[in-house]
PDB file of C-alpha atoms in Angstrom:
ATOM      1  CA  UNK H   1     -42.625 -47.050 -15.304  1.00  0.00           C
ATOM      2  CA  UNK H   2     -40.798 -44.421 -13.520  1.00  0.00           C
ATOM      3  CA  UNK H   3     -41.877 -41.289 -11.374  1.00  0.00           C
ATOM      4  CA  UNK H   4     -40.978 -38.166 -13.026  1.00  0.00           C
ATOM      5  CA  UNK H   5     -38.744 -35.709 -11.225  1.00  0.00           C
ATOM      6  CA  UNK H   6     -37.567 -32.374 -12.328  1.00  0.00           C
ATOM      7  CA  UNK H   7     -33.993 -31.905 -13.411  1.00  0.00           C
ATOM      8  CA  UNK H   8     -32.195 -30.081 -10.339  1.00  0.00           C
ATOM      9  CA  UNK H   9     -31.543 -26.596 -10.868  1.00  0.00           C
ATOM     10  CA  UNK H  10     -29.731 -25.450  -7.953  1.00  0.00           C
ATOM     11  CA  UNK H  11     -26.946 -28.253  -8.465  1.00  0.00           C
ATOM     12  CA  UNK H  12     -24.603 -25.193  -9.703  1.00  0.00           C
ATOM     13  CA  UNK H  13     -24.847 -23.079  -6.877  1.00  0.00           C
ATOM     14  CA  UNK H  14     -23.898 -25.902  -4.141  1.00  0.00           C
ATOM     15  CA  UNK H  15     -27.812 -27.045  -3.398  1.00  0.00           C
ATOM     16  CA  UNK H  16     -27.482 -31.138  -3.664  1.00  0.00           C
ATOM     17  CA  UNK H  17     -30.297 -32.683  -5.810  1.00  0.00           C
ATOM     18  CA  UNK H  18     -31.608 -34.092  -2.721  1.00  0.00           C
ATOM     19  CA  UNK H  19     -31.807 -31.118  -0.544  1.00  0.00           C
ATOM     20  CA  UNK H  20     -33.531 -29.661  -4.173  1.00  0.00           C
ATOM     21  CA  UNK H  21     -36.176 -32.056  -3.780  1.00  0.00           C
ATOM     22  CA  UNK H  22     -37.255 -31.561  -0.154  1.00  0.00           C
ATOM     23  CA  UNK H  23     -37.011 -27.628  -0.939  1.00  0.00           C
ATOM     24  CA  UNK H  24     -39.781 -28.251  -4.082  1.00  0.00           C
ATOM     25  CA  UNK H  25     -42.068 -30.325  -1.953  1.00  0.00           C
ATOM     26  CA  UNK H  26     -41.829 -27.615   0.486  1.00  0.00           C
ATOM     27  CA  UNK H  27     -42.723 -25.280  -2.084  1.00  0.00           C
ATOM     28  CA  UNK H  28     -45.710 -27.160  -2.926  1.00  0.00           C
ATOM     29  CA  UNK H  29     -47.336 -27.684   0.772  1.00  0.00           C
ATOM     30  CA  UNK H  30     -45.824 -24.518   2.940  1.00  0.00           C
ATOM     31  CA  UNK H  31     -46.050 -24.867   6.429  1.00  0.00           C
ATOM     32  CA  UNK H  32     -45.295 -28.821   6.450  1.00  0.00           C
ATOM     33  CA  UNK H  33     -44.414 -30.528   9.669  1.00  0.00           C
ATOM     34  CA  UNK H  34     -41.215 -32.909   9.168  1.00  0.00           C
ATOM     35  CA  UNK H  35     -43.924 -35.826   9.037  1.00  0.00           C
ATOM     36  CA  UNK H  36     -46.144 -34.109   6.102  1.00  0.00           C
ATOM     37  CA  UNK H  37     -42.843 -33.893   3.838  1.00  0.00           C
ATOM     38  CA  UNK H  38     -41.278 -37.174   5.188  1.00  0.00           C
ATOM     39  CA  UNK H  39     -45.313 -38.656   3.586  1.00  0.00           C
ATOM     40  CA  UNK H  40     -44.966 -36.235   0.368  1.00  0.00           C
ATOM     41  CA  UNK H  41     -41.431 -37.406  -0.467  1.00  0.00           C
ATOM     42  CA  UNK H  42     -41.735 -40.986   0.831  1.00  0.00           C
ATOM     43  CA  UNK H  43     -38.447 -40.579   2.867  1.00  0.00           C
ATOM     44  CA  UNK H  44     -38.083 -42.236   6.449  1.00  0.00           C
ATOM     45  CA  UNK H  45     -37.862 -39.372   9.342  1.00  0.00           C
ATOM     46  CA  UNK H  46     -34.282 -39.419  10.155  1.00  0.00           C
ATOM     47  CA  UNK H  47     -33.133 -38.632   6.137  1.00  0.00           C
ATOM     48  CA  UNK H  48     -36.310 -35.716   5.913  1.00  0.00           C
ATOM     49  CA  UNK H  49     -34.504 -34.165   9.624  1.00  0.00           C
ATOM     50  CA  UNK H  50     -31.175 -34.331   7.990  1.00  0.00           C
ATOM     51  CA  UNK H  51     -32.140 -32.216   4.477  1.00  0.00           C
ATOM     52  CA  UNK H  52     -34.245 -29.976   6.868  1.00  0.00           C
ATOM     53  CA  UNK H  53     -31.295 -28.870   8.471  1.00  0.00           C
ATOM     54  CA  UNK H  54     -29.364 -28.261   5.582  1.00  0.00           C
ATOM     55  CA  UNK H  55     -32.501 -26.057   4.439  1.00  0.00           C
ATOM     56  CA  UNK H  56     -32.202 -24.638   6.802  1.00  0.00           C
ATOM     57  CA  UNK H  57     -28.353 -23.162   6.880  1.00  0.00           C
ATOM     58  CA  UNK H  58     -28.784 -22.692   3.142  1.00  0.00           C
ATOM     59  CA  UNK H  59     -31.389 -19.936   3.971  1.00  0.00           C
ATOM     60  CA  UNK H  60     -33.954 -21.911   1.404  1.00  0.00           C
ATOM     61  CA  UNK H  61     -36.523 -22.466   4.172  1.00  0.00           C
ATOM     62  CA  UNK H  62     -37.445 -21.217   8.082  1.00  0.00           C
ATOM     63  CA  UNK H  63     -39.354 -22.681  10.958  1.00  0.00           C
ATOM     64  CA  UNK H  64     -41.850 -21.683  13.106  1.00  0.00           C
ATOM     65  CA  UNK H  65     -42.072 -21.168  16.829  1.00  0.00           C
ATOM     66  CA  UNK H  66     -44.314 -23.461  18.631  1.00  0.00           C
ATOM     67  CA  UNK H  67     -44.790 -27.182  18.243  1.00  0.00           C
ATOM     68  CA  UNK H  68     -45.441 -28.977  16.057  1.00  0.00           C
ATOM     69  CA  UNK H  69     -42.556 -27.474  14.419  1.00  0.00           C
ATOM     70  CA  UNK H  70     -43.560 -25.880  10.571  1.00  0.00           C
ATOM     71  CA  UNK H  71     -40.870 -25.244   7.807  1.00  0.00           C
ATOM     72  CA  UNK H  72     -41.962 -22.451   5.529  1.00  0.00           C
ATOM     73  CA  UNK H  73     -39.562 -22.142   1.871  1.00  0.00           C
ATOM     74  CA  UNK H  74     -37.947 -19.117   1.003  1.00  0.00           C
ATOM     75  CA  UNK H  75     -38.995 -17.266  -1.994  1.00  0.00           C
ATOM     76  CA  UNK H  76     -37.241 -18.609  -5.101  1.00  0.00           C
ATOM     77  CA  UNK H  77     -35.591 -15.179  -6.347  1.00  0.00           C
ATOM     78  CA  UNK H  78     -34.630 -14.099  -2.757  1.00  0.00           C
ATOM     79  CA  UNK H  79     -33.003 -17.725  -2.112  1.00  0.00           C
ATOM     80  CA  UNK H  80     -31.473 -18.131  -5.345  1.00  0.00           C
ATOM     81  CA  UNK H  81     -30.160 -14.444  -4.930  1.00  0.00           C
ATOM     82  CA  UNK H  82     -28.565 -15.080  -1.963  1.00  0.00           C
ATOM     83  CA  UNK H  83     -26.950 -18.721  -3.007  1.00  0.00           C
ATOM     84  CA  UNK H  84     -25.824 -16.888  -5.986  1.00  0.00           C
ATOM     85  CA  UNK H  85     -24.158 -14.111  -3.632  1.00  0.00           C
ATOM     86  CA  UNK H  86     -22.223 -16.902  -1.461  1.00  0.00           C
ATOM     87  CA  UNK H  87     -21.002 -18.528  -4.404  1.00  0.00           C
ATOM     88  CA  UNK H  88     -19.433 -15.370  -5.927  1.00  0.00           C
ATOM     89  CA  UNK H  89     -18.072 -14.766  -2.027  1.00  0.00           C
ATOM     90  CA  UNK H  90     -16.520 -18.459  -2.239  1.00  0.00           C
ATOM     91  CA  UNK H  91     -14.975 -17.582  -5.494  1.00  0.00           C
ATOM     92  CA  UNK H  92     -13.830 -14.269  -4.227  1.00  0.00           C
ATOM     93  CA  UNK H  93     -12.447 -16.293  -0.997  1.00  0.00           C
ATOM     94  CA  UNK H  94     -10.661 -18.638  -2.910  1.00  0.00           C
ATOM     95  CA  UNK H  95      -8.795 -16.658  -5.780  1.00  0.00           C
ATOM     96  CA  UNK H  96      -7.693 -14.409  -2.429  1.00  0.00           C
ATOM     97  CA  UNK H  97      -6.110 -17.795  -0.905  1.00  0.00           C
ATOM     98  CA  UNK H  98      -4.159 -18.642  -4.234  1.00  0.00           C
ATOM     99  CA  UNK H  99      -3.212 -14.841  -4.296  1.00  0.00           C
ATOM    100  CA  UNK H 100      -1.966 -15.323  -0.479  1.00  0.00           C
ATOM    101  CA  UNK H 101       0.103 -18.034  -1.354  1.00  0.00           C
ATOM    102  CA  UNK H 102       1.815 -16.731  -4.188  1.00  0.00           C
ATOM    103  CA  UNK H 103       2.791 -13.681  -2.152  1.00  0.00           C
ATOM    104  CA  UNK H 104       4.154 -15.789   0.467  1.00  0.00           C
ATOM    105  CA  UNK H 105       6.110 -17.856  -2.620  1.00  0.00           C
ATOM    106  CA  UNK H 106       7.329 -14.331  -4.608  1.00  0.00           C
ATOM    107  CA  UNK H 107       6.020 -11.158  -2.504  1.00  0.00           C
ATOM    108  CA  UNK H 108       5.850  -8.672  -4.640  1.00  0.00           C
ATOM    109  CA  UNK H 109       6.398  -4.382  -3.541  1.00  0.00           C
ATOM    110  CA  UNK H 110       2.506  -4.318  -2.866  1.00  0.00           C
ATOM    111  CA  UNK H 111       2.610  -6.776  -0.017  1.00  0.00           C
ATOM    112  CA  UNK H 112       4.351  -6.145   3.670  1.00  0.00           C
ATOM    113  CA  UNK H 113       4.791  -8.906   6.524  1.00  0.00           C
ATOM    114  CA  UNK H 114       4.141  -7.482   9.665  1.00  0.00           C
ATOM    115  CA  UNK H 115       5.390  -9.820  12.300  1.00  0.00           C
ATOM    116  CA  UNK H 116       5.024  -9.240  15.980  1.00  0.00           C
ATOM    117  CA  UNK H 117       1.849  -8.285  18.400  1.00  0.00           C
ATOM    118  CA  UNK H 118       3.242  -4.579  18.992  1.00  0.00           C
ATOM    119  CA  UNK H 119       4.269  -3.946  15.599  1.00  0.00           C
ATOM    120  CA  UNK H 120       0.816  -5.346  14.300  1.00  0.00           C
ATOM    121  CA  UNK H 121      -1.156  -3.277  17.183  1.00  0.00           C
ATOM    122  CA  UNK H 122       0.850  -0.009  16.142  1.00  0.00           C
ATOM    123  CA  UNK H 123       0.089  -0.194  12.689  1.00  0.00           C
ATOM    124  CA  UNK H 124      -3.135  -0.729  12.784  1.00  0.00           C
ATOM    125  CA  UNK H 125      -3.601   2.375  15.123  1.00  0.00           C
ATOM    126  CA  UNK H 126      -1.715   4.219  12.554  1.00  0.00           C
ATOM    127  CA  UNK H 127      -3.773   2.730   9.327  1.00  0.00           C
ATOM    128  CA  UNK H 128      -6.832   4.494  10.797  1.00  0.00           C
ATOM    129  CA  UNK H 129      -5.349   7.606  11.619  1.00  0.00           C
ATOM    130  CA  UNK H 130      -4.378   8.245   8.368  1.00  0.00           C
ATOM    131  CA  UNK H 131      -7.955   7.269   6.725  1.00  0.00           C
ATOM    132  CA  UNK H 132      -9.065  10.323   5.332  1.00  0.00           C
ATOM    133  CA  UNK H 133     -12.572   8.936   4.239  1.00  0.00           C
ATOM    134  CA  UNK H 134     -13.906   5.149   5.227  1.00  0.00           C
ATOM    135  CA  UNK H 135     -12.210   2.038   7.384  1.00  0.00           C
ATOM    136  CA  UNK H 136     -13.839  -1.189   6.408  1.00  0.00           C
ATOM    137  CA  UNK H 137     -14.167  -3.618   9.049  1.00  0.00           C
ATOM    138  CA  UNK H 138     -14.579  -7.552   8.909  1.00  0.00           C
ATOM    139  CA  UNK H 139     -14.989  -9.833  12.331  1.00  0.00           C
ATOM    140  CA  UNK H 140     -13.787  -8.471  15.180  1.00  0.00           C
ATOM    141  CA  UNK H 141      -9.917  -7.629  14.868  1.00  0.00           C
ATOM    142  CA  UNK H 142      -7.755  -8.976  17.612  1.00  0.00           C
ATOM    143  CA  UNK H 143      -6.910  -4.943  18.013  1.00  0.00           C
ATOM    144  CA  UNK H 144      -8.680  -2.670  19.997  1.00  0.00           C
ATOM    145  CA  UNK H 145     -10.357  -0.257  17.148  1.00  0.00           C
ATOM    146  CA  UNK H 146     -10.207   3.493  17.225  1.00  0.00           C
ATOM    147  CA  UNK H 147     -12.881   5.559  16.388  1.00  0.00           C
ATOM    148  CA  UNK H 148     -11.312   8.501  14.211  1.00  0.00           C
ATOM    149  CA  UNK H 149     -13.250  11.521  14.197  1.00  0.00           C
ATOM    150  CA  UNK H 150     -12.852  13.798  11.195  1.00  0.00           C
ATOM    151  CA  UNK H 151     -15.716  12.393   9.372  1.00  0.00           C
ATOM    152  CA  UNK H 152     -14.344   8.987   8.556  1.00  0.00           C
ATOM    153  CA  UNK H 153     -16.819   6.554   8.046  1.00  0.00           C
ATOM    154  CA  UNK H 154     -17.125   2.698   9.469  1.00  0.00           C
ATOM    155  CA  UNK H 155     -18.356  -0.076   7.973  1.00  0.00           C
ATOM    156  CA  UNK H 156     -18.185  -3.059  10.318  1.00  0.00           C
ATOM    157  CA  UNK H 157     -19.282  -6.780   9.524  1.00  0.00           C
ATOM    158  CA  UNK H 158     -19.317  -8.732  12.964  1.00  0.00           C
ATOM    159  CA  UNK H 159     -19.771 -12.791  12.864  1.00  0.00           C
ATOM    160  CA  UNK H 160     -22.197 -13.386  14.700  1.00  0.00           C
ATOM    161  CA  UNK H 161     -20.346 -15.991  17.073  1.00  0.00           C
ATOM    162  CA  UNK H 162     -18.385 -13.071  18.342  1.00  0.00           C
ATOM    163  CA  UNK H 163     -21.041 -11.578  19.712  1.00  0.00           C
ATOM    164  CA  UNK H 164     -21.242 -13.710  22.788  1.00  0.00           C
ATOM    165  CA  UNK H 165     -22.392 -11.307  25.406  1.00  0.00           C
ATOM    166  CA  UNK H 166     -25.003  -8.632  25.255  1.00  0.00           C
ATOM    167  CA  UNK H 167     -22.510  -6.108  25.940  1.00  0.00           C
ATOM    168  CA  UNK H 168     -20.811  -7.132  22.875  1.00  0.00           C
ATOM    169  CA  UNK H 169     -23.912  -6.561  21.171  1.00  0.00           C
ATOM    170  CA  UNK H 170     -25.047  -3.283  22.820  1.00  0.00           C
ATOM    171  CA  UNK H 171     -21.214  -1.817  21.569  1.00  0.00           C
ATOM    172  CA  UNK H 172     -21.436  -3.271  18.090  1.00  0.00           C
ATOM    173  CA  UNK H 173     -24.888  -1.943  17.711  1.00  0.00           C
ATOM    174  CA  UNK H 174     -23.212   1.483  19.130  1.00  0.00           C
ATOM    175  CA  UNK H 175     -20.767   1.650  15.775  1.00  0.00           C
ATOM    176  CA  UNK H 176     -24.006   1.017  13.198  1.00  0.00           C
ATOM    177  CA  UNK H 177     -22.298  -2.153  11.972  1.00  0.00           C
ATOM    178  CA  UNK H 178     -23.898  -5.453  10.477  1.00  0.00           C
ATOM    179  CA  UNK H 179     -23.838  -8.842  11.699  1.00  0.00           C
ATOM    180  CA  UNK H 180     -23.375 -12.143   9.744  1.00  0.00           C
ATOM    181  CA  UNK H 181     -22.937 -15.788  10.040  1.00  0.00           C
ATOM    182  CA  UNK H 182     -19.164 -17.704   9.479  1.00  0.00           C
ATOM    183  CA  UNK H 183     -17.404 -14.229   8.341  1.00  0.00           C
ATOM    184  CA  UNK H 184     -14.546 -15.918   6.284  1.00  0.00           C
ATOM    185  CA  UNK H 185     -11.765 -13.725   7.461  1.00  0.00           C
ATOM    186  CA  UNK H 186     -10.728 -10.718   9.525  1.00  0.00           C
ATOM    187  CA  UNK H 187      -9.535  -7.758   7.614  1.00  0.00           C
ATOM    188  CA  UNK H 188      -9.400  -3.789   8.265  1.00  0.00           C
ATOM    189  CA  UNK H 189      -9.454  -1.591   4.943  1.00  0.00           C
ATOM    190  CA  UNK H 190      -8.610   2.029   4.661  1.00  0.00           C
ATOM    191  CA  UNK H 191      -9.617   4.200   2.049  1.00  0.00           C
ATOM    192  CA  UNK H 192     -10.126   1.565  -0.659  1.00  0.00           C
ATOM    193  CA  UNK H 193      -6.234   1.557  -0.816  1.00  0.00           C
ATOM    194  CA  UNK H 194      -4.601  -0.436   1.626  1.00  0.00           C
ATOM    195  CA  UNK H 195      -5.736  -3.544   3.481  1.00  0.00           C
ATOM    196  CA  UNK H 196      -4.268  -5.665   6.967  1.00  0.00           C
ATOM    197  CA  UNK H 197      -5.200  -9.054   7.035  1.00  0.00           C
ATOM    198  CA  UNK H 198      -4.006 -11.036   9.346  1.00  0.00           C
ATOM    199  CA  UNK H 199      -2.857 -14.221   7.783  1.00  0.00           C
ATOM    200  CA  UNK H 200      -1.459 -16.576  11.333  1.00  0.00           C
ATOM    201  CA  UNK H 201      -1.369 -15.326  15.107  1.00  0.00           C
ATOM    202  CA  UNK H 202       1.271 -12.291  15.371  1.00  0.00           C
ATOM    203  CA  UNK H 203       1.691 -12.406  11.412  1.00  0.00           C
ATOM    204  CA  UNK H 204       0.061  -9.509   9.131  1.00  0.00           C
ATOM    205  CA  UNK H 205       0.124  -8.921   5.288  1.00  0.00           C
ATOM    206  CA  UNK H 206      -0.366  -5.433   4.299  1.00  0.00           C
ATOM    207  CA  UNK H 207      -1.776  -4.953   0.808  1.00  0.00           C
ATOM    208  CA  UNK H 208      -1.298  -2.015  -1.341  1.00  0.00           C
ATOM    209  CA  UNK H 209      -2.847  -1.311  -4.860  1.00  0.00           C
ATOM    210  CA  UNK H 210      -3.169  -4.934  -6.277  1.00  0.00           C
ATOM    211  CA  UNK H 211      -5.954  -7.337  -8.221  1.00  0.00           C
ATOM    212  CA  UNK H 212      -5.974  -8.780  -4.328  1.00  0.00           C
ATOM    213  CA  UNK H 213      -7.233  -5.413  -2.998  1.00  0.00           C
ATOM    214  CA  UNK H 214      -9.491  -5.226  -5.689  1.00  0.00           C
ATOM    215  CA  UNK H 215     -10.809  -8.928  -4.883  1.00  0.00           C
ATOM    216  CA  UNK H 216     -11.078  -8.220  -0.766  1.00  0.00           C
ATOM    217  CA  UNK H 217     -12.820  -4.756  -1.727  1.00  0.00           C
ATOM    218  CA  UNK H 218     -15.428  -6.979  -3.953  1.00  0.00           C
ATOM    219  CA  UNK H 219     -15.621  -9.831  -0.770  1.00  0.00           C
ATOM    220  CA  UNK H 220     -16.510  -6.946   1.563  1.00  0.00           C
ATOM    221  CA  UNK H 221     -19.039  -5.639  -0.654  1.00  0.00           C
ATOM    222  CA  UNK H 222     -20.497  -8.707  -1.155  1.00  0.00           C
ATOM    223  CA  UNK H 223     -20.809  -9.608   2.563  1.00  0.00           C
ATOM    224  CA  UNK H 224     -22.040  -6.410   3.108  1.00  0.00           C
ATOM    225  CA  UNK H 225     -25.075  -6.890   1.080  1.00  0.00           C
ATOM    226  CA  UNK H 226     -25.550 -10.073   2.979  1.00  0.00           C
ATOM    227  CA  UNK H 227     -25.628  -8.852   6.436  1.00  0.00           C
ATOM    228  CA  UNK H 228     -28.280  -7.980   8.858  1.00  0.00           C
ATOM    229  CA  UNK H 229     -27.969  -4.424  10.166  1.00  0.00           C
ATOM    230  CA  UNK H 230     -27.557  -4.122  14.010  1.00  0.00           C
ATOM    231  CA  UNK H 231     -29.463  -0.545  13.984  1.00  0.00           C
ATOM    232  CA  UNK H 232     -32.905  -1.064  12.864  1.00  0.00           C
ATOM    233  CA  UNK H 233     -34.397   1.974  10.591  1.00  0.00           C
ATOM    234  CA  UNK H 234     -36.105   4.148  13.064  1.00  0.00           C
ATOM    235  CA  UNK H 235     -39.224   5.103  10.937  1.00  0.00           C
ATOM    236  CA  UNK H 236     -43.017   5.375  12.568  1.00  0.00           C
ATOM    237  CA  UNK H 237     -44.815   1.985  12.246  1.00  0.00           C
ATOM    238  CA  UNK H 238     -46.049  -0.945  14.138  1.00  0.00           C
ATOM    239  CA  UNK H 239     -42.892  -1.527  15.988  1.00  0.00           C
ATOM    240  CA  UNK H 240     -40.784  -0.269  18.488  1.00  0.00           C
ATOM    241  CA  UNK H 241     -36.797   0.150  17.873  1.00  0.00           C
ATOM    242  CA  UNK H 242     -36.487  -3.151  20.673  1.00  0.00           C
ATOM    243  CA  UNK H 243     -38.847  -4.917  18.020  1.00  0.00           C
ATOM    244  CA  UNK H 244     -36.882  -3.836  14.799  1.00  0.00           C
ATOM    245  CA  UNK H 245     -33.915  -4.831  17.058  1.00  0.00           C
ATOM    246  CA  UNK H 246     -35.193  -8.204  17.932  1.00  0.00           C
ATOM    247  CA  UNK H 247     -36.179  -9.115  14.250  1.00  0.00           C
ATOM    248  CA  UNK H 248     -32.844  -7.872  12.995  1.00  0.00           C
ATOM    249  CA  UNK H 249     -31.501 -10.252  14.870  1.00  0.00           C
ATOM    250  CA  UNK H 250     -33.982 -13.281  14.005  1.00  0.00           C
ATOM    251  CA  UNK H 251     -33.482 -12.296  10.005  1.00  0.00           C
ATOM    252  CA  UNK H 252     -29.841 -13.273  10.768  1.00  0.00           C
ATOM    253  CA  UNK H 253     -30.947 -16.411  12.103  1.00  0.00           C
ATOM    254  CA  UNK H 254     -30.466 -16.376  15.436  1.00  0.00           C
ATOM    255  CA  UNK H 255     -32.718 -18.853  17.706  1.00  0.00           C
ATOM    256  CA  UNK H 256     -34.911 -17.487  20.416  1.00  0.00           C
ATOM    257  CA  UNK H 257     -32.187 -18.633  22.468  1.00  0.00           C
ATOM    258  CA  UNK H 258     -29.466 -16.943  21.507  1.00  0.00           C
ATOM    259  CA  UNK H 259     -31.049 -13.520  20.706  1.00  0.00           C
ATOM    260  CA  UNK H 260     -32.054 -13.841  24.304  1.00  0.00           C
ATOM    261  CA  UNK H 261     -28.461 -14.518  25.090  1.00  0.00           C
ATOM    262  CA  UNK H 262     -27.328 -11.232  23.331  1.00  0.00           C
ATOM    263  CA  UNK H 263     -30.203  -9.307  24.400  1.00  0.00           C
ATOM    264  CA  UNK H 264     -29.712 -10.474  28.183  1.00  0.00           C
ATOM    265  CA  UNK H 265     -33.656 -11.143  28.688  1.00  0.00           C
ATOM    266  CA  UNK H 266     -35.362 -14.630  29.219  1.00  0.00           C
ATOM    267  CA  UNK H 267     -36.205 -16.935  26.115  1.00  0.00           C
ATOM    268  CA  UNK H 268     -40.119 -16.566  27.319  1.00  0.00           C
ATOM    269  CA  UNK H 269     -39.850 -12.692  26.594  1.00  0.00           C
ATOM    270  CA  UNK H 270     -38.182 -13.244  23.206  1.00  0.00           C
ATOM    271  CA  UNK H 271     -40.916 -15.398  22.389  1.00  0.00           C
ATOM    272  CA  UNK H 272     -43.992 -12.881  23.630  1.00  0.00           C
ATOM    273  CA  UNK H 273     -42.479 -10.053  22.143  1.00  0.00           C
ATOM    274  CA  UNK H 274     -41.909 -12.198  18.556  1.00  0.00           C
ATOM    275  CA  UNK H 275     -45.981 -13.254  19.073  1.00  0.00           C
ATOM    276  CA  UNK H 276     -46.597  -9.176  19.708  1.00  0.00           C
ATOM    277  CA  UNK H 277     -44.406  -8.780  16.804  1.00  0.00           C
ATOM    278  CA  UNK H 278     -46.217 -11.191  14.213  1.00  0.00           C
ATOM    279  CA  UNK H 279     -49.412  -9.985  15.584  1.00  0.00           C
ATOM    280  CA  UNK H 280     -48.503  -6.139  14.711  1.00  0.00           C
ATOM    281  CA  UNK H 281     -47.588  -7.160  11.053  1.00  0.00           C
ATOM    282  CA  UNK H 282     -50.358  -9.333  10.710  1.00  0.00           C
ATOM    283  CA  UNK H 283     -48.352 -12.035  10.190  1.00  0.00           C
ATOM    284  CA  UNK H 284     -48.565 -15.962  10.971  1.00  0.00           C
ATOM    285  CA  UNK H 285     -44.566 -16.961  10.591  1.00  0.00           C
ATOM    286  CA  UNK H 286     -40.945 -15.384  11.001  1.00  0.00           C
ATOM    287  CA  UNK H 287     -40.406 -15.439   7.417  1.00  0.00           C
ATOM    288  CA  UNK H 288     -43.422 -13.167   6.758  1.00  0.00           C
ATOM    289  CA  UNK H 289     -42.847 -10.889   9.281  1.00  0.00           C
ATOM    290  CA  UNK H 290     -39.544 -10.373   7.850  1.00  0.00           C
ATOM    291  CA  UNK H 291     -41.005  -9.736   4.488  1.00  0.00           C
ATOM    292  CA  UNK H 292     -43.245  -7.267   5.540  1.00  0.00           C
ATOM    293  CA  UNK H 293     -41.073  -5.052   7.904  1.00  0.00           C
ATOM    294  CA  UNK H 294     -38.446  -5.699   4.901  1.00  0.00           C
ATOM    295  CA  UNK H 295     -41.101  -4.288   2.281  1.00  0.00           C
ATOM    296  CA  UNK H 296     -41.963  -1.391   5.157  1.00  0.00           C
ATOM    297  CA  UNK H 297     -38.553  -0.403   5.539  1.00  0.00           C
ATOM    298  CA  UNK H 298     -38.666  -1.215   8.813  1.00  0.00           C
ATOM    299  CA  UNK H 299     -35.423  -3.304   8.982  1.00  0.00           C
ATOM    300  CA  UNK H 300     -33.367  -0.901   5.864  1.00  0.00           C
TER     301      UNK H 300
END
C-alpha cells in the first residue's frame, strides 16, 4: 500500500515538491534539527541540508542561533505572500526585458539612449535637479546622487551586497532607505514620469511615459514592500534604536558575521546583543522576535 503524500500547493510560486515536503515536515515539528528532519522525512543528511538551504533562501524557514542549529518554519500566510510578491516582481522583470529588447529593435519616441560616462553623469544630475516631488532609486547607481532640497522626497532600495563597509551602512541609513537581497537592476525614477535605466557600461536608456515606465514603477513598489527598513522606528519599548537596527539587519537575512562587518563590531557583540533582544521581547528565536517587534511597530 502506498503512503499518502499531500498534493503540492506551492509549485506555482517556484517551490519544488521536495522543498515543500520538508517545509511541511517543519510545520509539523518546529525547531527541529537537521537530524530530526532527516528521520522525519527518511532522507539522507546531505539531501536534508541541501533543501534546508533552499528553504532559508526562499524565506520559508529561519535558523536559530546556537548548536545544534534548529529550524523554524515561516508562518504560511506570510511566507506565501512573500513568494507571491517575488513571483510578481519576476514577471514584471521579464516584461521589462522584453520591452528593452523591443526598444533596441525599434526605438519609439518615449526612449532615448545616452552614451558615455560624462553625458550620463550630467543627465543623472539634471534629472534630480528637475525633480519636483519624488525620486526613487534602486541599488547604488554608479554616479553620485545629489540630495535635492525643496521638499523632494527620496526612497532608495540598496542591495545588501552593496553595503560592504560600516561607512556604507551609515551613509545609507542617513537617507532613510531600505535594504534588499538581490536587487534585480539599477534604476532612477523621477516624479513617476521619467526613468533612467542603465543597460550596459556607459549606456543608459531614458524612458518617458510608457507601458515600460509603468512596469518599472510597479516593480519598485513591489520591491519596496519586500525591503527591510535601515532606519528603525523610534518608538518607546524594550528595544533601543541600536537594537532595532540590529533586528532590521537580521530581518533582511544577514548572518551575525555579516551584521558585525556592517556595524563595525565583533561578532560576539552581535550575538550578545541578539540574546538580550530575545530576552527583552520574551522570544526564543529570531523569527519570533521579528514577529513580536513587528506587531509592536518597532520595525515599521
